[in-house]
mmCIF file of C-alpha atoms in Angstrom:
data_model
loop_
_atom_site.group_PDB
_atom_site.id
_atom_site.type_symbol
_atom_site.label_atom_id
_atom_site.label_comp_id
_atom_site.label_asym_id
_atom_site.label_seq_id
_atom_site.Cartn_x
_atom_site.Cartn_y
_atom_site.Cartn_z
ATOM 1 C CA MET C 58 -5.005 14.771 -12.346
ATOM 2 C CA ARG C 59 -8.257 14.851 -10.416
ATOM 3 C CA SER C 60 -9.958 12.449 -12.827
ATOM 4 C CA ASP C 61 -7.030 10.029 -12.473
ATOM 5 C CA MET C 62 -7.357 10.102 -8.690
ATOM 6 C CA ASP C 63 -11.125 9.691 -8.869
ATOM 7 C CA ALA C 64 -10.611 6.611 -11.042
ATOM 8 C CA THR C 65 -8.063 5.248 -8.580
ATOM 9 C CA LEU C 66 -10.394 5.745 -5.643
ATOM 10 C CA LYS C 67 -13.280 4.135 -7.508
ATOM 11 C CA TRP C 68 -11.140 1.113 -8.303
ATOM 12 C CA PHE C 69 -9.695 0.996 -4.794
ATOM 13 C CA GLY C 70 -13.125 1.087 -3.192
ATOM 14 C CA ASN C 71 -14.535 -1.637 -5.449
ATOM 15 C CA ARG C 72 -11.715 -4.160 -5.206
ATOM 16 C CA GLN C 73 -12.152 -7.497 -3.493
ATOM 17 C CA PRO C 74 -11.524 -7.275 0.273
ATOM 18 C CA GLY C 75 -7.982 -8.312 1.058
ATOM 19 C CA ALA C 76 -6.811 -8.022 -2.580
ATOM 20 C CA MET C 77 -3.931 -5.716 -1.700
ATOM 21 C CA GLU C 78 -2.730 -7.975 1.091
ATOM 22 C CA GLU C 79 -2.747 -10.947 -1.262
ATOM 23 C CA VAL C 80 -0.174 -9.125 -3.408
ATOM 24 C CA LEU C 81 1.937 -7.338 -0.793
ATOM 25 C CA SER C 82 2.278 -10.365 1.474
ATOM 26 C CA ARG C 83 3.762 -12.270 -1.474
ATOM 27 C CA CYS C 84 6.201 -9.555 -2.545
ATOM 28 C CA PHE C 85 9.772 -10.010 -1.365
ATOM 29 C CA GLY C 86 12.877 -7.855 -1.343
ATOM 30 C CA GLY C 87 15.548 -10.035 0.171
ATOM 31 C CA ASP C 88 13.947 -11.772 3.139
ATOM 32 C CA ARG C 89 11.220 -9.235 3.880
ATOM 33 C CA THR C 90 7.829 -8.191 2.571
ATOM 34 C CA PRO C 91 6.764 -4.530 2.293
ATOM 35 C CA TYR C 92 4.617 -5.054 5.391
ATOM 36 C CA GLN C 93 7.638 -6.207 7.371
ATOM 37 C CA TRP C 94 9.613 -3.209 6.125
ATOM 38 C CA LEU C 95 6.883 -0.869 7.338
ATOM 39 C CA ALA C 96 6.537 -2.674 10.677
ATOM 40 C CA ARG C 97 10.258 -2.233 11.392
ATOM 41 C CA SER C 98 9.730 1.538 11.542
ATOM 42 C CA ILE C 99 7.671 1.217 14.737
ATOM 43 C CA SER C 100 9.542 1.083 18.035
ATOM 44 C CA ALA C 101 8.857 -1.678 20.535
ATOM 45 C CA SER C 102 7.987 1.076 23.037
ATOM 46 C CA ALA C 103 4.956 2.209 20.995
ATOM 47 C CA ASN C 104 1.982 0.930 23.009
ATOM 48 C CA MET C 105 -0.868 2.675 21.177
ATOM 49 C CA VAL C 106 -0.757 2.356 17.392
ATOM 50 C CA LEU C 107 -3.267 3.422 14.729
ATOM 51 C CA ASP C 108 -3.375 1.802 11.296
ATOM 52 C CA LEU C 109 -5.046 4.253 8.887
ATOM 53 C CA ALA C 110 -6.853 2.848 5.835
ATOM 54 C CA CYS C 111 -6.152 -0.569 7.318
ATOM 55 C CA GLY C 112 -8.022 -2.592 4.704
ATOM 56 C CA ALA C 113 -8.281 -6.198 5.829
ATOM 57 C CA GLY C 114 -5.969 -5.497 8.753
ATOM 58 C CA ALA C 115 -2.613 -6.738 7.468
ATOM 59 C CA MET C 116 -0.629 -4.263 9.574
ATOM 60 C CA VAL C 117 -2.942 -4.671 12.558
ATOM 61 C CA GLU C 118 -1.810 -8.288 12.731
ATOM 62 C CA ARG C 119 1.848 -7.634 11.943
ATOM 63 C CA LEU C 120 2.200 -4.934 14.603
ATOM 64 C CA ARG C 121 0.461 -6.906 17.330
ATOM 65 C CA ARG C 122 2.560 -7.678 20.398
ATOM 66 C CA PRO C 123 2.020 -8.110 24.168
ATOM 67 C CA GLY C 124 1.163 -4.831 25.864
ATOM 68 C CA ARG C 125 0.392 -3.020 22.614
ATOM 69 C CA THR C 126 -2.998 -1.961 21.239
ATOM 70 C CA VAL C 127 -3.256 -1.633 17.460
ATOM 71 C CA ILE C 128 -6.485 -0.073 16.173
ATOM 72 C CA GLY C 129 -7.382 -0.445 12.506
ATOM 73 C CA LEU C 130 -9.517 2.227 10.822
ATOM 74 C CA ASP C 131 -11.032 2.022 7.346
ATOM 75 C CA ARG C 132 -14.073 3.471 5.609
ATOM 76 C CA SER C 133 -14.889 0.190 3.850
ATOM 77 C CA ALA C 134 -17.324 -2.080 5.676
ATOM 78 C CA SER C 135 -16.360 -5.026 3.477
ATOM 79 C CA GLU C 136 -12.639 -4.636 4.232
ATOM 80 C CA LEU C 137 -13.345 -4.411 7.956
ATOM 81 C CA ALA C 138 -15.586 -7.465 7.769
ATOM 82 C CA GLU C 139 -12.712 -9.356 6.152
ATOM 83 C CA ALA C 140 -10.353 -8.117 8.875
ATOM 84 C CA ALA C 141 -12.766 -9.276 11.579
ATOM 85 C CA ALA C 142 -13.129 -12.660 9.870
ATOM 86 C CA ARG C 143 -9.344 -13.009 10.086
ATOM 87 C CA GLY C 144 -9.418 -12.284 13.814
ATOM 88 C CA ARG C 145 -7.888 -8.813 13.554
ATOM 89 C CA GLY C 146 -8.921 -5.910 15.715
ATOM 90 C CA PRO C 147 -10.005 -3.706 17.355
ATOM 91 C CA LEU C 148 -11.488 -2.084 14.268
ATOM 92 C CA VAL C 149 -13.223 1.231 13.630
ATOM 93 C CA GLN C 150 -15.201 2.229 10.567
ATOM 94 C CA GLY C 151 -14.521 5.852 9.779
ATOM 95 C CA HIS C 152 -12.954 8.379 7.429
ATOM 96 C CA ALA C 153 -9.200 8.880 7.711
ATOM 97 C CA SER C 154 -9.649 12.615 7.168
ATOM 98 C CA TYR C 155 -12.015 12.922 10.167
ATOM 99 C CA LEU C 156 -10.597 10.667 12.841
ATOM 100 C CA PRO C 157 -12.815 9.861 15.851
ATOM 101 C CA PHE C 158 -9.905 10.089 18.293
ATOM 102 C CA ALA C 159 -8.682 12.762 20.692
ATOM 103 C CA ASP C 160 -5.510 14.763 20.142
ATOM 104 C CA ASP C 161 -2.242 13.077 21.183
ATOM 105 C CA SER C 162 -3.827 9.614 21.438
ATOM 106 C CA PHE C 163 -1.230 7.416 19.712
ATOM 107 C CA ASP C 164 2.472 6.643 19.932
ATOM 108 C CA ALA C 165 2.538 5.727 16.245
ATOM 109 C CA VAL C 166 0.353 6.036 13.157
ATOM 110 C CA VAL C 167 0.990 3.768 10.170
ATOM 111 C CA THR C 168 -0.613 3.442 6.778
ATOM 112 C CA SER C 169 0.060 0.988 3.974
ATOM 113 C CA LEU C 170 -0.968 2.782 0.736
ATOM 114 C CA GLY C 171 -3.497 5.044 2.491
ATOM 115 C CA VAL C 172 -1.454 8.183 1.916
ATOM 116 C CA ALA C 173 -1.158 7.227 -1.756
ATOM 117 C CA VAL C 174 -4.849 6.729 -2.514
ATOM 118 C CA VAL C 175 -6.539 9.313 -0.312
ATOM 119 C CA ALA C 176 -8.179 12.164 -2.231
ATOM 120 C CA ASP C 177 -7.222 14.882 0.283
ATOM 121 C CA ARG C 178 -3.652 14.104 1.336
ATOM 122 C CA PRO C 179 -3.095 17.339 3.338
ATOM 123 C CA ARG C 180 -6.158 16.615 5.459
ATOM 124 C CA PHE C 181 -5.128 12.967 5.885
ATOM 125 C CA LEU C 182 -1.691 14.015 7.142
ATOM 126 C CA GLU C 183 -3.143 16.753 9.334
ATOM 127 C CA GLU C 184 -5.373 14.256 11.113
ATOM 128 C CA ALA C 185 -2.554 11.735 11.488
ATOM 129 C CA ALA C 186 -0.391 14.442 13.082
ATOM 130 C CA ARG C 187 -3.221 15.587 15.345
ATOM 131 C CA VAL C 188 -3.742 12.189 16.969
ATOM 132 C CA LEU C 189 0.002 11.544 17.360
ATOM 133 C CA ARG C 190 1.604 12.284 20.696
ATOM 134 C CA PRO C 191 4.655 14.583 20.732
ATOM 135 C CA GLY C 192 7.616 12.444 19.715
ATOM 136 C CA GLY C 193 5.302 9.967 17.992
ATOM 137 C CA VAL C 194 6.100 8.295 14.681
ATOM 138 C CA PHE C 195 4.182 8.473 11.416
ATOM 139 C CA ALA C 196 5.139 5.747 8.931
ATOM 140 C CA ALA C 197 3.711 5.260 5.456
ATOM 141 C CA LEU C 198 4.180 2.845 2.607
ATOM 142 C CA THR C 199 3.446 3.966 -0.961
ATOM 143 C CA PRO C 200 4.061 2.562 -4.448
ATOM 144 C CA SER C 201 7.056 3.890 -6.348
ATOM 145 C CA LEU C 202 8.386 3.864 -9.903
ATOM 146 C CA ARG C 203 11.947 3.104 -8.785
ATOM 147 C CA PRO C 204 14.293 1.385 -8.265
ATOM 148 C CA VAL C 205 14.036 -0.865 -11.326
ATOM 149 C CA ASN C 206 16.527 -2.274 -13.800
ATOM 150 C CA LEU C 207 16.311 -2.556 -17.576
ATOM 151 C CA ASP C 208 14.809 -6.056 -17.507
ATOM 152 C CA ASP C 209 12.161 -4.897 -15.036
ATOM 153 C CA LEU C 210 11.249 -1.987 -17.311
ATOM 154 C CA ARG C 211 10.963 -4.208 -20.361
ATOM 155 C CA LEU C 212 8.640 -6.672 -18.663
ATOM 156 C CA ASN C 213 6.529 -3.979 -17.020
ATOM 157 C CA SER C 214 6.262 -2.115 -20.316
ATOM 158 C CA ARG C 215 4.966 -5.244 -22.029
ATOM 159 C CA LEU C 216 2.411 -5.768 -19.284
ATOM 160 C CA ALA C 217 1.411 -2.088 -19.464
ATOM 161 C CA SER C 218 0.811 -2.421 -23.195
ATOM 162 C CA TYR C 219 -1.970 -4.899 -22.429
ATOM 163 C CA LEU C 220 -3.398 -3.116 -19.401
ATOM 164 C CA ARG C 221 -2.991 0.391 -20.909
ATOM 165 C CA VAL C 222 -1.927 1.591 -17.444
ATOM 166 C CA PRO C 223 1.415 1.153 -15.628
ATOM 167 C CA PRO C 224 1.399 -2.118 -13.652
ATOM 168 C CA HIS C 225 1.919 -0.773 -10.149
ATOM 169 C CA LEU C 226 0.006 -0.785 -6.896
ATOM 170 C CA PRO C 227 -2.827 1.753 -6.606
ATOM 171 C CA GLY C 228 -2.262 5.377 -5.752
ATOM 172 C CA THR C 229 -0.002 8.311 -6.508
ATOM 173 C CA THR C 230 3.557 7.096 -6.976
ATOM 174 C CA GLU C 231 5.396 10.381 -6.457
ATOM 175 C CA PHE C 232 4.803 13.435 -4.271
ATOM 176 C CA LYS C 233 6.983 15.824 -2.251
ATOM 177 C CA ALA C 234 6.879 14.292 1.199
ATOM 178 C CA LYS C 235 9.109 16.694 3.140
ATOM 179 C CA GLN C 236 7.004 19.752 2.427
ATOM 180 C CA ALA C 237 3.684 17.955 2.927
ATOM 181 C CA LEU C 238 4.815 16.608 6.297
ATOM 182 C CA ALA C 239 6.256 19.932 7.477
ATOM 183 C CA GLU C 240 2.974 21.692 6.766
ATOM 184 C CA VAL C 241 1.238 19.583 9.433
ATOM 185 C CA GLY C 242 4.014 19.718 12.008
ATOM 186 C CA LEU C 243 5.821 16.495 11.146
ATOM 187 C CA THR C 244 9.570 16.272 10.524
ATOM 188 C CA LYS C 245 10.710 13.855 7.855
ATOM 189 C CA ALA C 246 13.135 11.304 9.263
ATOM 190 C CA GLU C 247 13.343 8.961 6.269
ATOM 191 C CA ASP C 248 12.231 8.767 2.656
ATOM 192 C CA SER C 249 13.630 5.572 1.172
ATOM 193 C CA ARG C 250 12.810 3.177 -1.627
ATOM 194 C CA ALA C 251 13.239 -0.535 -2.098
ATOM 195 C CA LYS C 252 12.523 -2.986 -4.874
ATOM 196 C CA TYR C 253 10.186 -5.898 -4.297
ATOM 197 C CA TYR C 254 9.244 -8.697 -6.638
ATOM 198 C CA TYR C 255 5.993 -10.552 -7.012
ATOM 199 C CA GLU C 256 6.578 -13.989 -8.526
ATOM 200 C CA VAL C 257 4.061 -15.363 -11.019
ATOM 201 C CA GLY C 258 4.378 -19.124 -11.276
ATOM 202 C CA ASP C 259 0.845 -20.239 -12.137
ATOM 203 C CA GLU C 260 -2.592 -18.987 -13.107
ATOM 204 C CA GLN C 261 -3.598 -18.291 -9.516
ATOM 205 C CA ASP C 262 -0.559 -16.058 -9.044
ATOM 206 C CA ALA C 263 -1.423 -14.159 -12.233
ATOM 207 C CA ALA C 264 -5.065 -13.670 -11.252
ATOM 208 C CA ARG C 265 -4.059 -12.533 -7.759
ATOM 209 C CA LEU C 266 -1.607 -9.984 -9.153
ATOM 210 C CA LEU C 267 -4.074 -8.497 -11.613
ATOM 211 C CA ALA C 268 -6.721 -8.250 -8.891
ATOM 212 C CA GLY C 269 -4.352 -6.271 -6.685
ATOM 213 C CA LEU C 270 -2.742 -3.933 -9.211
ATOM 214 C CA ARG C 271 -4.167 -0.607 -10.238
ATOM 215 C CA ALA C 272 -5.211 -2.279 -13.438
ATOM 216 C CA THR C 273 -7.674 -1.809 -16.242
ATOM 217 C CA SER C 274 -11.401 -2.225 -15.691
ATOM 218 C CA ASP C 275 -11.746 -3.487 -19.283
ATOM 219 C CA PRO C 276 -12.285 -7.286 -19.128
ATOM 220 C CA GLU C 277 -10.714 -7.790 -22.551
ATOM 221 C CA ARG C 278 -7.525 -5.978 -21.576
ATOM 222 C CA ALA C 279 -7.364 -7.853 -18.272
ATOM 223 C CA ALA C 280 -7.781 -11.141 -20.147
ATOM 224 C CA ALA C 281 -5.010 -10.170 -22.568
ATOM 225 C CA ALA C 282 -2.690 -9.323 -19.666
ATOM 226 C CA PHE C 283 -3.527 -12.655 -18.054
ATOM 227 C CA GLU C 284 -2.690 -14.513 -21.275
ATOM 228 C CA PHE C 285 0.579 -12.605 -21.551
ATOM 229 C CA LEU C 286 1.585 -13.682 -18.036
ATOM 230 C CA ARG C 287 0.500 -17.247 -18.669
ATOM 231 C CA GLY C 288 2.661 -17.368 -21.760
ATOM 232 C CA ARG C 289 5.647 -16.092 -19.818
ATOM 233 C CA PHE C 290 5.441 -18.397 -16.782
ATOM 234 C CA ALA C 291 5.128 -21.420 -19.067
ATOM 235 C CA ASP C 292 8.923 -21.207 -19.276
ATOM 236 C CA GLY C 293 9.403 -20.680 -15.557
ATOM 237 C CA PRO C 294 8.330 -18.228 -12.832
ATOM 238 C CA VAL C 295 8.151 -14.558 -13.830
ATOM 239 C CA ARG C 296 9.135 -11.838 -11.365
ATOM 240 C CA ILE C 297 7.223 -8.561 -11.586
ATOM 241 C CA ALA C 298 9.015 -5.597 -10.002
ATOM 242 C CA LEU C 299 6.867 -3.601 -7.567
ATOM 243 C CA PRO C 300 9.073 -0.866 -6.052
ATOM 244 C CA MET C 301 7.927 0.641 -2.774
ATOM 245 C CA ARG C 302 8.622 3.840 -0.849
ATOM 246 C CA ARG C 303 8.742 4.133 2.948
ATOM 247 C CA ILE C 304 8.243 7.529 4.564
ATOM 248 C CA ILE C 305 8.886 8.061 8.279
ATOM 249 C CA ALA C 306 8.285 11.284 10.192
ATOM 250 C CA ILE C 307 8.396 12.441 13.806
ATOM 251 C CA LYS C 308 5.989 14.787 15.561
#
């Protein structure tokens, strides 16, 4: 288990800045992206918001509104540089398990995939709870293995046979949220799942997807997966199922 997480973190830290946003911003379930789903969990009355493991600042931008301050924190200098280049901020470089903020500083704390890829989840949650004000909201987005249908499973299984890993977004897909949240003083309010699709219609779409997935580091396997997708979209766009999980808790 530990070696799997170490491999995930190594991949996650070495990916191209903004790679995850390139995938998630193009995934749709109905009329919404996963980012929009996560953003809807934050009340309009939340004036101070922290985005943990913010990456290139996708949620910093999506949560921005008049009268609200959204601070993005990430340990990656390259991700923060990309966020700054996109005009997103304020930004702080730091470790999500050792937050440089006082207790009870924020009305809401959000994270898109951070809780899934962090090595020490209990510490991550403990720090998120510490900086939340009483009554504040913690909202997280993580990859999931469900819901999917039989056609989704068939296509994902074929893609996995080339990659030699399941084709999902990086991080742990399943963990017991209620207990983990309760241990740091947070009360689970929601633990729901939704299916999103990423549509592959050309070579750029395929390359973008493979760059964002928790995929193989073997160039030959990546090339084989790319050829598989290219062969499929030759007959029309291919939709890859990427189920997501949204967890909301109250302090």
